[in-house]
Structure formats: structure tokens, C-alpha cells
Short mmCIF file of C-alpha atoms in Angstrom, two decimals:
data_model
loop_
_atom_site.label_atom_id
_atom_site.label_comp_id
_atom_site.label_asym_id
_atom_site.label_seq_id
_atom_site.Cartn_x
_atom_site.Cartn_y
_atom_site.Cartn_z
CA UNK U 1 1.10 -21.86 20.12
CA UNK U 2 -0.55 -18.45 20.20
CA UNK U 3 -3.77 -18.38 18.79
CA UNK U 4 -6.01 -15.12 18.03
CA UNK U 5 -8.86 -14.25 19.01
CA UNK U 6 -11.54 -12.14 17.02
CA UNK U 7 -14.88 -10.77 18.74
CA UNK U 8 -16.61 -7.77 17.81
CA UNK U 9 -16.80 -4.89 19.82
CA UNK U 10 -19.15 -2.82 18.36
CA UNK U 11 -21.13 -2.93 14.76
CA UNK U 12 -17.85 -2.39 12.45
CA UNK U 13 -15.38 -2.23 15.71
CA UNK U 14 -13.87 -5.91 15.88
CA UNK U 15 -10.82 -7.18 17.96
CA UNK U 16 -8.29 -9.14 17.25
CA UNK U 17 -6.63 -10.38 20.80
CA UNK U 18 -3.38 -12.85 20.93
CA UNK U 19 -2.98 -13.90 24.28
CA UNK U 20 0.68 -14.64 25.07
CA UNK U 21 2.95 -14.03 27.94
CA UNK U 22 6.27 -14.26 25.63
CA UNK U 23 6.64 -10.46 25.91
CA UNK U 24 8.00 -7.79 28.29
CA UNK U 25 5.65 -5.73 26.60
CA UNK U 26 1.65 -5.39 25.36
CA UNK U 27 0.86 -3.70 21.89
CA UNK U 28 -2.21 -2.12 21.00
CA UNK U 29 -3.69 -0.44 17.67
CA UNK U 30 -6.58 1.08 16.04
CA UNK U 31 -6.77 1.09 12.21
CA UNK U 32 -9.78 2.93 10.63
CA UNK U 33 -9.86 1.12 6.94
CA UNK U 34 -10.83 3.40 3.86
CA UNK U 35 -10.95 2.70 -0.07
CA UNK U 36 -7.79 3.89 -1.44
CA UNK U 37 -8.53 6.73 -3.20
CA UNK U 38 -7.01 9.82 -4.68
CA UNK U 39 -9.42 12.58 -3.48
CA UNK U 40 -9.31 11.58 -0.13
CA UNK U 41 -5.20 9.87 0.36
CA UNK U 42 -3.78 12.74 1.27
CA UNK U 43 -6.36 13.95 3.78
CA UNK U 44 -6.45 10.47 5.36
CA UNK U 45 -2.70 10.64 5.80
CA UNK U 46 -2.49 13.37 7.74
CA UNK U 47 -5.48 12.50 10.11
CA UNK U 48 -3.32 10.10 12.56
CA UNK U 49 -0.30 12.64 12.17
CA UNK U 50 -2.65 15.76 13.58
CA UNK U 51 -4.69 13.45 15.85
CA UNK U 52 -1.50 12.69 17.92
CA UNK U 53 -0.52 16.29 18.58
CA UNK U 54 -2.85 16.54 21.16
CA UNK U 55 -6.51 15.45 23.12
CA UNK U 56 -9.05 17.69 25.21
CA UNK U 57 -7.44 16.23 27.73
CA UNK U 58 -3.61 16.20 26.98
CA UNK U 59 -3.27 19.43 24.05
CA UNK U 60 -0.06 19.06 23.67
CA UNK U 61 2.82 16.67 22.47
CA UNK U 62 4.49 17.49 26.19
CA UNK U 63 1.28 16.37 28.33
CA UNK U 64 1.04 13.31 25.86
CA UNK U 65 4.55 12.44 26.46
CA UNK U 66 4.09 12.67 30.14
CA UNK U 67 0.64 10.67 29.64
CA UNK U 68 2.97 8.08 28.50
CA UNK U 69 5.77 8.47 31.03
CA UNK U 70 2.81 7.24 33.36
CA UNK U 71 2.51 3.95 31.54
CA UNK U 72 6.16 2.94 32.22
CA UNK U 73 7.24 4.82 29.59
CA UNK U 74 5.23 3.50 26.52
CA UNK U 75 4.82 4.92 23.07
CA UNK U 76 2.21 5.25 20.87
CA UNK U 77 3.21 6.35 17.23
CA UNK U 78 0.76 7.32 13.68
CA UNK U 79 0.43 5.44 10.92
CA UNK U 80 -0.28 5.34 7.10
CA UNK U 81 -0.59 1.78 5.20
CA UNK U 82 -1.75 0.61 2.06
CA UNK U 83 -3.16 -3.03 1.78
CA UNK U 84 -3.99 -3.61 -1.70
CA UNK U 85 -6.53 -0.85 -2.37
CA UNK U 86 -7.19 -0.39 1.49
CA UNK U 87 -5.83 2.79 3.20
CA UNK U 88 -5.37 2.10 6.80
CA UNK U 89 -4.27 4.66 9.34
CA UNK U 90 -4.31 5.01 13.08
CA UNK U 91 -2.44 4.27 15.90
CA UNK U 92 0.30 1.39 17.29
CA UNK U 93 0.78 1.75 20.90
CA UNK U 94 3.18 -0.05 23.15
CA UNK U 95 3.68 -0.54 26.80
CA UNK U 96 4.71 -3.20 29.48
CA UNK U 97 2.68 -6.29 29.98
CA UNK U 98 0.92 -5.66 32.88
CA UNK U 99 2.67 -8.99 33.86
CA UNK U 100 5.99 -7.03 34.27
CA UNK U 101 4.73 -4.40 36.43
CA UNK U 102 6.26 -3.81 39.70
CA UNK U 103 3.51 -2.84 42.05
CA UNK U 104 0.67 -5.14 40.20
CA UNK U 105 -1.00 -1.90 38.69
CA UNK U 106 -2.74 -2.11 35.31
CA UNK U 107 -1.33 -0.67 32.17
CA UNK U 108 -3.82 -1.93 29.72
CA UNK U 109 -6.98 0.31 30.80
CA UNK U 110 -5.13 3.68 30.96
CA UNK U 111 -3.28 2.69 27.76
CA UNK U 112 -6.61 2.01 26.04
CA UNK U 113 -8.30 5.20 27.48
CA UNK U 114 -5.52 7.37 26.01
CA UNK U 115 -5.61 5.24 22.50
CA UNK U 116 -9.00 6.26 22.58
CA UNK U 117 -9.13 9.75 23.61
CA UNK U 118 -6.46 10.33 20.93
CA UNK U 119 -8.88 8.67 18.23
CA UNK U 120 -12.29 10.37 19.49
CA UNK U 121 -11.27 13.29 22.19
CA UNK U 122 -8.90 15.33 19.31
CA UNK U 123 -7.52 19.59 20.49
CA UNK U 124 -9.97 21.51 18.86
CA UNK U 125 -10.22 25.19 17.70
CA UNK U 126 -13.46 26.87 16.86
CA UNK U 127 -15.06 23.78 16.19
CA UNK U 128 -12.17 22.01 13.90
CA UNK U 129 -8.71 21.01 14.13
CA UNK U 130 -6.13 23.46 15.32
CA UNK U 131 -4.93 25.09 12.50
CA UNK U 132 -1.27 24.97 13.68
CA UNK U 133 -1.40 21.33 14.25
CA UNK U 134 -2.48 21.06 10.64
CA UNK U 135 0.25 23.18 8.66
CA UNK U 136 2.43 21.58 10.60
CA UNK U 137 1.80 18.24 10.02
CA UNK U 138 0.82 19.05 6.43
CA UNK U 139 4.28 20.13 5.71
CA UNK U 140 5.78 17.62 7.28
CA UNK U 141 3.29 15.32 4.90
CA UNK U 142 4.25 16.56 1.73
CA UNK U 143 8.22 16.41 3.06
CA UNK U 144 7.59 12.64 3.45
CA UNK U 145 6.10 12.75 -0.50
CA UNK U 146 8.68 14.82 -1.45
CA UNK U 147 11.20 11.88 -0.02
CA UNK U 148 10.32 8.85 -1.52
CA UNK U 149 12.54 10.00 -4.74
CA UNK U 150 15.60 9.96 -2.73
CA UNK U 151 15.64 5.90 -2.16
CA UNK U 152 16.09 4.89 -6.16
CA UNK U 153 15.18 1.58 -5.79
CA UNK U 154 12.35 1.36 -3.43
CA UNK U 155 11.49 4.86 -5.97
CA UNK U 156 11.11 2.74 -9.22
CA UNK U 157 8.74 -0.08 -7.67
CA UNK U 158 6.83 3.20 -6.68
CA UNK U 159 6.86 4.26 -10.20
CA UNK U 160 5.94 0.47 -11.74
CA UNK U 161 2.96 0.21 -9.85
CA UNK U 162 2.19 3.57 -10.42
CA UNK U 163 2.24 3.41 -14.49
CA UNK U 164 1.15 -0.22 -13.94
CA UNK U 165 -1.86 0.34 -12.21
CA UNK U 166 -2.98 4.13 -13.62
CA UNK U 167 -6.38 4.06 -13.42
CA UNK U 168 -6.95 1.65 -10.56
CA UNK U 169 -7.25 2.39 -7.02
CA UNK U 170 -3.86 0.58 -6.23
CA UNK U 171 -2.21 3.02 -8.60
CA UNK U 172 -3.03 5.95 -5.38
CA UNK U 173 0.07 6.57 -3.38
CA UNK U 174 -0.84 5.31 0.56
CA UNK U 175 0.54 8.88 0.86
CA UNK U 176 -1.83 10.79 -1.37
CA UNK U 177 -0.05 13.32 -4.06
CA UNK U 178 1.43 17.12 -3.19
CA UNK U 179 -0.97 18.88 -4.76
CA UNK U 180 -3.59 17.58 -2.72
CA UNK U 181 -1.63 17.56 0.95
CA UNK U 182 -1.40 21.45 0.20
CA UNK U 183 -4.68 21.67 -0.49
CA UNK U 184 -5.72 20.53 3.36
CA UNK U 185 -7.02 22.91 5.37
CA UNK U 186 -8.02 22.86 9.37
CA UNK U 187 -12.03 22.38 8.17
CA UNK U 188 -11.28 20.18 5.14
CA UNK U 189 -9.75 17.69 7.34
CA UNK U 190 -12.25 17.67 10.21
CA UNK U 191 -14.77 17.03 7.61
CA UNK U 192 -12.73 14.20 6.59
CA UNK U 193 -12.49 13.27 10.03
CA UNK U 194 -15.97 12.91 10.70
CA UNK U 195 -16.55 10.91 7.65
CA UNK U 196 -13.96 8.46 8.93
CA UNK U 197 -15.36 7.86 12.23
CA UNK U 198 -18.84 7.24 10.45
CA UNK U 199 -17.98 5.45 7.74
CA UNK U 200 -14.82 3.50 8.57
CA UNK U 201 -14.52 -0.12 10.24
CA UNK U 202 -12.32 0.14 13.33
CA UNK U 203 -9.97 -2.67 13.61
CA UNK U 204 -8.16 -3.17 16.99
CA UNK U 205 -5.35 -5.32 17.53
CA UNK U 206 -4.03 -6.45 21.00
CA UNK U 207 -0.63 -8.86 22.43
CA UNK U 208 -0.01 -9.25 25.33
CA UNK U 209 -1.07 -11.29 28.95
CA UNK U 210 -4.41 -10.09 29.24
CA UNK U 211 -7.24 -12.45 28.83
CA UNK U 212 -9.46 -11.24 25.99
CA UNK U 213 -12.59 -10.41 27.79
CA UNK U 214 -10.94 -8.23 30.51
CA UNK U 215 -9.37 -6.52 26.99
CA UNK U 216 -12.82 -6.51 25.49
CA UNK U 217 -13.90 -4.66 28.42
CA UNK U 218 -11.26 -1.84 28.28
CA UNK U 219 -12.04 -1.00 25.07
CA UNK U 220 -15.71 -0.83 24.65
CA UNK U 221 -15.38 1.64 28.09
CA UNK U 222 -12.00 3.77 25.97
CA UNK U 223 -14.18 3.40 22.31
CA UNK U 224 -17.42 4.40 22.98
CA UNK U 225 -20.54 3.92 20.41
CA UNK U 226 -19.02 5.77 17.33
CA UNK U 227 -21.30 8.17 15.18
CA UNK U 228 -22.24 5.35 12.40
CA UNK U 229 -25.92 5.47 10.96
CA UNK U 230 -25.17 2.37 9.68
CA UNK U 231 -22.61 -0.98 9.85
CA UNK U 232 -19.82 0.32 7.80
CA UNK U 233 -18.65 -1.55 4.25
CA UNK U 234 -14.52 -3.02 4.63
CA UNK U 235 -13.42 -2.05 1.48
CA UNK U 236 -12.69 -4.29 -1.32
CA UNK U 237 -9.81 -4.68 -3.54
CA UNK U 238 -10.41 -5.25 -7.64
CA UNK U 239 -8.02 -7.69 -9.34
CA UNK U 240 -6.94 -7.55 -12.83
CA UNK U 241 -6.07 -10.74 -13.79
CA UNK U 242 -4.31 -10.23 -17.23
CA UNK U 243 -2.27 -7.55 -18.54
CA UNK U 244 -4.94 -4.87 -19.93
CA UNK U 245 -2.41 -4.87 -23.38
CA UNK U 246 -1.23 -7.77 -25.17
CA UNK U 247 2.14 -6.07 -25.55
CA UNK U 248 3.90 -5.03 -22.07
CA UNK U 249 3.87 -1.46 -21.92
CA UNK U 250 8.17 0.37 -21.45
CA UNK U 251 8.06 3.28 -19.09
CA UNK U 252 11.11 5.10 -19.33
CA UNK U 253 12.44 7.56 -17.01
CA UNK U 254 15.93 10.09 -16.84
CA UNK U 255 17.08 11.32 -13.44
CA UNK U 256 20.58 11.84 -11.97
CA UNK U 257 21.63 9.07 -11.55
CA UNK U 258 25.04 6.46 -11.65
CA UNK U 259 23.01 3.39 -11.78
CA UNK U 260 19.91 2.41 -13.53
CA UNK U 261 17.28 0.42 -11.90
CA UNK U 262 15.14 -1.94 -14.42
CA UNK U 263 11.89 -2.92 -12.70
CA UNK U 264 9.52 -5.26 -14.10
CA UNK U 265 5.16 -5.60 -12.78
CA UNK U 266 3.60 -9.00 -13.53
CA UNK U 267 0.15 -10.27 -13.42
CA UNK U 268 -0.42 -13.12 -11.00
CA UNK U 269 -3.53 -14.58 -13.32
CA UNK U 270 -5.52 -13.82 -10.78
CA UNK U 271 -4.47 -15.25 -8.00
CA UNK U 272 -4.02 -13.02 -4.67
CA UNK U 273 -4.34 -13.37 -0.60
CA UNK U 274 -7.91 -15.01 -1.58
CA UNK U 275 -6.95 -17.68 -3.43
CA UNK U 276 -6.52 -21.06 -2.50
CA UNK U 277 -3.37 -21.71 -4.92
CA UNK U 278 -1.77 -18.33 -2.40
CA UNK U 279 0.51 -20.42 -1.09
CA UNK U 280 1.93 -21.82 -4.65
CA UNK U 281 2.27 -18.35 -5.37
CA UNK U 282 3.93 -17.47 -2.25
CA UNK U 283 6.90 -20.64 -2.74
CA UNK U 284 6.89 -19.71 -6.80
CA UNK U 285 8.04 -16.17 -5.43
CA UNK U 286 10.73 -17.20 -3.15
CA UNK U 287 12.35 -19.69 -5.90
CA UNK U 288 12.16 -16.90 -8.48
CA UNK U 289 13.39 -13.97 -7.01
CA UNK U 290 12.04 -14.00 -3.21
CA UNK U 291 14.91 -15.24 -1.01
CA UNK U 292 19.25 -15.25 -1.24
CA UNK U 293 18.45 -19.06 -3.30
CA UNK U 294 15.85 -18.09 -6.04
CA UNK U 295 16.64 -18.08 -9.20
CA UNK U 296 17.51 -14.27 -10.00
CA UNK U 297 20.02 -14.04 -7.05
CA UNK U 298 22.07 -16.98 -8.17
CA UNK U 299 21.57 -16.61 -12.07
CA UNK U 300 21.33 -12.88 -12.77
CA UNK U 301 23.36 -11.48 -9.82
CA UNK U 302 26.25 -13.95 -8.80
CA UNK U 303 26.40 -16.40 -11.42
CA UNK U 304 26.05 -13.58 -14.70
CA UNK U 305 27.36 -10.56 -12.85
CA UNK U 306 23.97 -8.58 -14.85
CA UNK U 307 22.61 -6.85 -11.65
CA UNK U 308 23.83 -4.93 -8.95
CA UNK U 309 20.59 -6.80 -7.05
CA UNK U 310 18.06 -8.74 -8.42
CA UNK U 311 14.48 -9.60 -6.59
CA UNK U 312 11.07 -10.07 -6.57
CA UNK U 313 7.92 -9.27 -4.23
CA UNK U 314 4.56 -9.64 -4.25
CA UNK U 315 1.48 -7.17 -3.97
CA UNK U 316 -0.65 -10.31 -2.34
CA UNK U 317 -3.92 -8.01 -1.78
CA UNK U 318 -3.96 -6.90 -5.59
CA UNK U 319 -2.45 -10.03 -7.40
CA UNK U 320 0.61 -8.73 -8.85
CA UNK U 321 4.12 -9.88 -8.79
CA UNK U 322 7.27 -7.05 -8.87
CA UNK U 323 11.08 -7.50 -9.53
CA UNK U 324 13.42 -5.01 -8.70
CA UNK U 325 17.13 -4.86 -10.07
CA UNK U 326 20.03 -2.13 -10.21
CA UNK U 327 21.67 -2.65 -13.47
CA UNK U 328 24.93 -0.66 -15.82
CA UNK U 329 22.77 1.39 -18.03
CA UNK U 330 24.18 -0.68 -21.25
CA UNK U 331 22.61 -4.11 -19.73
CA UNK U 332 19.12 -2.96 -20.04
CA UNK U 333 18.59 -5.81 -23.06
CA UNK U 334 20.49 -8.53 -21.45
CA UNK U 335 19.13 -8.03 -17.74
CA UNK U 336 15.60 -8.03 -18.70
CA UNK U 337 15.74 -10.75 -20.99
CA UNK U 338 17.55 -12.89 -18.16
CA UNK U 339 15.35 -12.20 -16.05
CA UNK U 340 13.02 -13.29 -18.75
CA UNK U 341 14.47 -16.28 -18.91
CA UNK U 342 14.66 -17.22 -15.47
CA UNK U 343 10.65 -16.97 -15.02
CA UNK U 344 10.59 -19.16 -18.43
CA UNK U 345 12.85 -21.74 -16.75
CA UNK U 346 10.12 -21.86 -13.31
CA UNK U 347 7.24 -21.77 -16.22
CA UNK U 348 8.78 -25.22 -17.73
CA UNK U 349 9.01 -27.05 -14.23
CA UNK U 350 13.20 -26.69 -14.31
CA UNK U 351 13.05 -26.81 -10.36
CA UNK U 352 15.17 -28.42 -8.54
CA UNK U 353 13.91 -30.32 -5.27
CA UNK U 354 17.03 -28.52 -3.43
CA UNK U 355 15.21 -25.33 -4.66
CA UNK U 356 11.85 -26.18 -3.95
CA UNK U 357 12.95 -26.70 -0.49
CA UNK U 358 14.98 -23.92 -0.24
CA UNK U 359 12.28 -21.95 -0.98
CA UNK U 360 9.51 -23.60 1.58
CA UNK U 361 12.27 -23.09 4.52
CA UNK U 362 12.29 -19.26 3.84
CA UNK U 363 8.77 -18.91 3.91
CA UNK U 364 8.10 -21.25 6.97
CA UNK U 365 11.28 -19.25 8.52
CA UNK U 366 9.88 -15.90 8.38
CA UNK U 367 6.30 -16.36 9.03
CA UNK U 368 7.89 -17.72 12.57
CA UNK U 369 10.16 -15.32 13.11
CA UNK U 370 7.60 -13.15 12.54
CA UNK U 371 5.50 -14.52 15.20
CA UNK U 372 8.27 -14.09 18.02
CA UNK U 373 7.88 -9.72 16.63
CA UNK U 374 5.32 -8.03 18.45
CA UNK U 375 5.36 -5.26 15.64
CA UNK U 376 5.49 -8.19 12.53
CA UNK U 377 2.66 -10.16 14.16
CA UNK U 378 0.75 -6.81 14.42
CA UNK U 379 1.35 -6.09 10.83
CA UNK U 380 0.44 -9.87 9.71
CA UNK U 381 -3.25 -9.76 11.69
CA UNK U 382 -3.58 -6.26 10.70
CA UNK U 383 -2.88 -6.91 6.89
CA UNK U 384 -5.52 -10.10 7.63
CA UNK U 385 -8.02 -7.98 8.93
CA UNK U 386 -7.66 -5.52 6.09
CA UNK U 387 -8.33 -8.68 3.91
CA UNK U 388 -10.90 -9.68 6.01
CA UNK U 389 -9.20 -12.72 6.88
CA UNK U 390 -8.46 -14.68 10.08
CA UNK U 391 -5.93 -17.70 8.70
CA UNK U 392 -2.93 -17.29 11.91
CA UNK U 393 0.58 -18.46 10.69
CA UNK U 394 0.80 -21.91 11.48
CA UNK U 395 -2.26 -22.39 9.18
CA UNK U 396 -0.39 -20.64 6.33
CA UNK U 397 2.79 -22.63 7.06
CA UNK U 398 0.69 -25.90 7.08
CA UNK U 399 -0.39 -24.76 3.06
CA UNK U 400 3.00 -23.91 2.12
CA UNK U 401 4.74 -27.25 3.17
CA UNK U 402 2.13 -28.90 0.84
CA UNK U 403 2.56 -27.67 -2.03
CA UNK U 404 4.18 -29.00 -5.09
CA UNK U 405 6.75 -28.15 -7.80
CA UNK U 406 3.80 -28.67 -10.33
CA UNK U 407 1.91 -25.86 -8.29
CA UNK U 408 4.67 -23.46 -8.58
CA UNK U 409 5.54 -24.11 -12.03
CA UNK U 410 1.20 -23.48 -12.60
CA UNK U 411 1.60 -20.53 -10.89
CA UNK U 412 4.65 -19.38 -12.85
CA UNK U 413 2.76 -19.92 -15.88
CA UNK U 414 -0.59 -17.59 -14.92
CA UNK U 415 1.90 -15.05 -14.10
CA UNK U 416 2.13 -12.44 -17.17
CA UNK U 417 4.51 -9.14 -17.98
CA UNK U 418 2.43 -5.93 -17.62
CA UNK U 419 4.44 -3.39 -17.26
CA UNK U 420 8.64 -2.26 -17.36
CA UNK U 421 9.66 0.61 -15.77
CA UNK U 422 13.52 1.52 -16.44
CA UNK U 423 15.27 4.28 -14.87
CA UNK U 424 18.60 5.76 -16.42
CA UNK U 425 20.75 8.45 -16.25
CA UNK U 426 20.51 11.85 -17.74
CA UNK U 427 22.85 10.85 -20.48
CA UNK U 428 21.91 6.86 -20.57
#
């Protein structure tokens, strides 16, 4: 079993190291952690986007590329991602395991040193970021904003959580709004820069064969002392337990489109990555709408023919839980009340054991299948840091085996209808 390690570099620089030799290759990556908010989403975006057009050192995407050819041909890519009100951006790098190296020369120091030149060593021009580096990225930026309408479905979650949540930090788009990407300019952004580095904690994450202390010493020599005046804050998440109406509020939208897509935002009572009833929440998820046996997949989808898909997720960080259907425009009514109905059906206990188990096995199956994914296993400790947590996977999966059909049905109950968002056609 891999275990992680967590030591801390500097004040507000902390490592998280998993020492395995079950991959070909090492992965590295620096997340600077900032409230989500909506003066400053956009501007954070683009940060990692500019930062990897060039170093001092390496100006341009060419002499990074070759940079990387050195390291056996590794990669290291940008960024942006939103753990509950948390804004995280920076870099993932990859490269092979030094293990795997045909002459016995080290990949891991040179792959740090360029991780951190990127991060502290940026292509200047008169004193601030070069300005073509920055329109370019910036349109590129709002492209990506322009683009999350074209995907419909992952579109009206993006909606739900942003009518849901108006007012709240977790309402911000990871990717900040278009009005304020254009607004960006070469100064602008190296003031936003600076801030980052001062105010920011620095998570890194390492894989790979190294022992940790010979990876503790690469990075304190590629991440010098960063310009802090004091330890910097990890930012905190608030959680709305109940539904701020006593009615749930109907968001309505008309685009062009053939088929609607009805989704619905839920309250978990409270209960979120913190909690100790988490893993309830996570097995009442996966027999409601998390996995191909839950309840909405058999009932609404195969069994009643009422949705295109039907699903459910959950927003761990901020406590909420989302389902996600494509529905005929005319079964609105009868969709969301089934849907309805199959929450009221976990509420009342009606779970069978086949169900219940059904449901554990998913969970227990991805969390390891997630540990034999460099890039999932980065994610998971990176989401833990975030959350300023450091419970590995087999400690999770230990939780979720225990609990109970009581637990979920508890947890079922706690959770409350916010918000529905419903999107139909132009003539619907």
C-alpha cells in the first residue's frame, strides 16, 4: 500500500510525497490556493496559462519544449480548478521515474528546477508580463468561457450552481466571467501575480520512486523562500446547510436546442468533505443517482423511459448534491417529480441490501482504480490538500464499507431541494 507523506517545506509551502515504484513515470505539481472570488477568477486563470509561455531562462514555448525534450520527453501542462470555494491553479508536470532511466541520470532535480523557474523565474517586459503572452492567452481564456455553452449538459449543472449559489463564493465560475478576462492587462496581472506568490499557500504534490527527503531537497533548492510577510491563510469554504427559501426556487432558460435538460441542486444538511457522516453521503449518492445501479438509472431512465440520462454528483467541498437529466420537453412534470420520488423512496429506508452493496462496490472500485492513475491520485491529494485534509484512500474505503442503510436513508433525509434549473427549446 502506498502511503503519503506530508512535510512542510517552507511556512505555507507543504509536500505531499507518495512513494511508489508502480510507475514508468514521476508526477509533480504546484498549486497556489486562492478564495474563489469574482474580482480576482479571471486574473487567476490566466496566471498558469501566461506563466508557461516562457522563463528568463527558456522565453519561449520552443526552448521550453526542448527543456522538456531533455527530461525524456516530459510535459508539464497549466491548470485552473475549483474545490468548493478554493481556486487552485498551477502546474502538473510529468516525466520518467528516474527508476526507468537508461544511463542512471536524475530526472527529478532538473524537472523541479524548471517547475520552479516557470512558477518564480516568469519572461518579463519592462518590469511585467509580456504583453503578447497576455492577449494571447487572454483570448484564448475568454474562448474557453465562451465554450462551456456548447456541452448542454455539463452547461446546465453550470447554470444550477450558478443561480443556486448567487451570492456565495461557489456561485464564481473557476474560470472567472468575460467581462473581466478582457479587462486583464500585462500590469493588472503581474500585480495579481505578486499577490499570489505572497499571499497564497503552495501545495506540491509528488509520485514517483524517490524517497521523500531526497524530493524535499529538490524542491526547497527549485522553490526558494517566497516573498510572504507572513504564513499565508488556506482558504475556507462556507456551507449553507438549508435551502435559503422554503419554496425551491425554478430557473428557466430557452436556447436552441432538441432536448431539454432538467437539473435539480440539493442541500446536503450540512454535511460535506468535513463531516464524519461523508461517507453515508458518499454511498446515499451512488444508490440514488451515482453509479449504472442507483435508483434514477434503473427507475427514471430504463425502467420509465422519462430521461435520456439521469444522475447525480456531489459538490463534497460545499455540501450540495446535483442531478443532471436530458428529458422530451413535455416530461418536465413527470421527470422531476420521479425523480422526486426516487429520493422519497431512499428518505423512507426502501433500500435494498443488493443496492446498498451495489453502491459500496462502486465507491470502493473507483477510489482504487483511482489509486493505480497517477493523474486521479494527484487530483484526490490535491483536492485533500485544498480541504486541508490528509485521509489516503484506503482510510476512506475503510468508512464506506461501514456504513449502514440507516445512515444513507439519514442522509437522504438532511438532503433538501434548493434550486431547479430547466433548459428548453426556443419554442418549448
Amino acid at each position: 500500500m502506498t502511503q503519503a507523506i506530508h512535510r512542510e517545506l517552507r511556512p505555507g509551502v507543504r509536500l505531499t510525497a507518495v512513494h511508489t515504484d508502480k510507475f514508468k513515470t514521476s508526477m509533480l505539481s504546484l498549486s497556489l490556493l486562492a478564495p474563489l472570488e469574482a474580482d480576482t477568477a479571471a486574473s487567476n486563470a490566466l496566471l498558469p496559462y501566461v506563466l508557461r509561455r516562457g522563463t528568463e531562462a527558456h522565453p519561449d514555448m520552443a526552448a521550453l519544449s526542448a527543456a522538456l525534450d531533455e527530461l525524456y520527453g516530459g510535459s508539464i501542462e497549466p491548470f485552473v480548478r475549483k474545490k468548493g470555494e478554493t481556486q487552485a491553479v498551477g502546474f502538473v508536470a510529468s516525466f520518467l521515474d528516474d527508476a526507468y532511466a537508461l544511463d542512471g541520470s536524475r530526472i527529478l532535480e532538473p524537472a523541479a528546477e524548471l517547475l520552479g523557474e516557470l512558477l518564480l523565474r516568469p519572461a518579463i517586459q519592462d518590469g511585467v508580463f509580456r504583453r503578447d503572452y497576455v492577449e494571447g492567452e487572454r483570448a484564448n481564456l475568454i474562448d474557453r468561457i465562451r465554450a462551456q455553452m456548447n456541452e448542454k449538459r455539463a452547461y446546465s449543472i453550470h447554470r444550477l450552481t450558478q443561480e443556486m449559489c448567487a451570492g456565495e463564493a461557489f456561485g464564481v465560475d473557476k474560470l472567472g466571467d468575460e467581462a473581466s478576462a478582457a479587462a486583464v492587462s500585462a500590469e493588472s496581472l503581474w500585480a495579481a501575480y505578486q499577490h499570489l506568490l505572497a499571499t497564497a499557500p503552495l501545495e506540491i504534490y509528488y509520485c514517483g520512486s524517490a524517497p521523500v527527503e531526497r524530493v524535499e531537497t529538490a524542491l526547497r533548492a527549485a522553490i526558494p523562500a517566497l516573498p510572504r510577510s507572513e504564513r499565508p491563510v488556506r482558504p475556507g469554504c462556507k456551507i449553507q446547510a438549508e435551502p435559503a427559501a422554503a419554496e425551491p426556487r425554478l430557473v428557466t432558460e430557452s436556447l436552441d436546442v432538441t432536448q431539454g435538460k432538467l437539473a435539480l441542486g440539493f442541500r446536503t444538511g450540512g454535511i460535506s468533505v468535513w463531516s464524519e457522516e461523508h461517507p453515508a453521503l458518499l454511498v446515499f449518492n451512488a444508490v440514488y443517482g451515482g453509479t449504472a445501479t442507483s435508483k434514477l438509472f434503473l427507475n427514471v431512465r430504463e425502467k420509465l423511459s422519462l430521461c435520456y440520462f439521469a444522475s447525480s454528483m456531489l459538490e463534497k467541498y460545499k455540501g450540495l448534491l446535483l442531478v443532471s437529466s436530458g428529458i422530451e420537453f413535455q416530461n418536465y412534470e413527470k421527470a422531476k417529480g420521479e425523480i422526486l420520488a426516487q429520493l422519497d423512496a431512499c428518505r423512507e429506508g426502501k433500500i435494498e441490501d443488493w443496492e446498498l452493496q451495489a453502491a459500496k462496490r462502486a465507491i470502493v472500485s473507483s477510489l482504487r482504480a483511482g489509486m493505480d492513475s497517477q493523474s486521479r491520485m494527484e487530483d484526490y491529494w490535491s483536492g485533500q490538500a485544498a480541504a486541508g485534509l490528509e485521509e489516503d484512500q484506503e482510510a476512506l474505503i475503510a468508512r464506506v464499507e461501514q456504513v449502514t442503510a440507516a445512515q444513507v436513508a439519514e442522509a437522504a433525509r438532511r438532503t433538501k431541494l434548493d434550486t431547479v434549473y430547466f433548459l428548453k427549446g426556443l419554442e418549448g
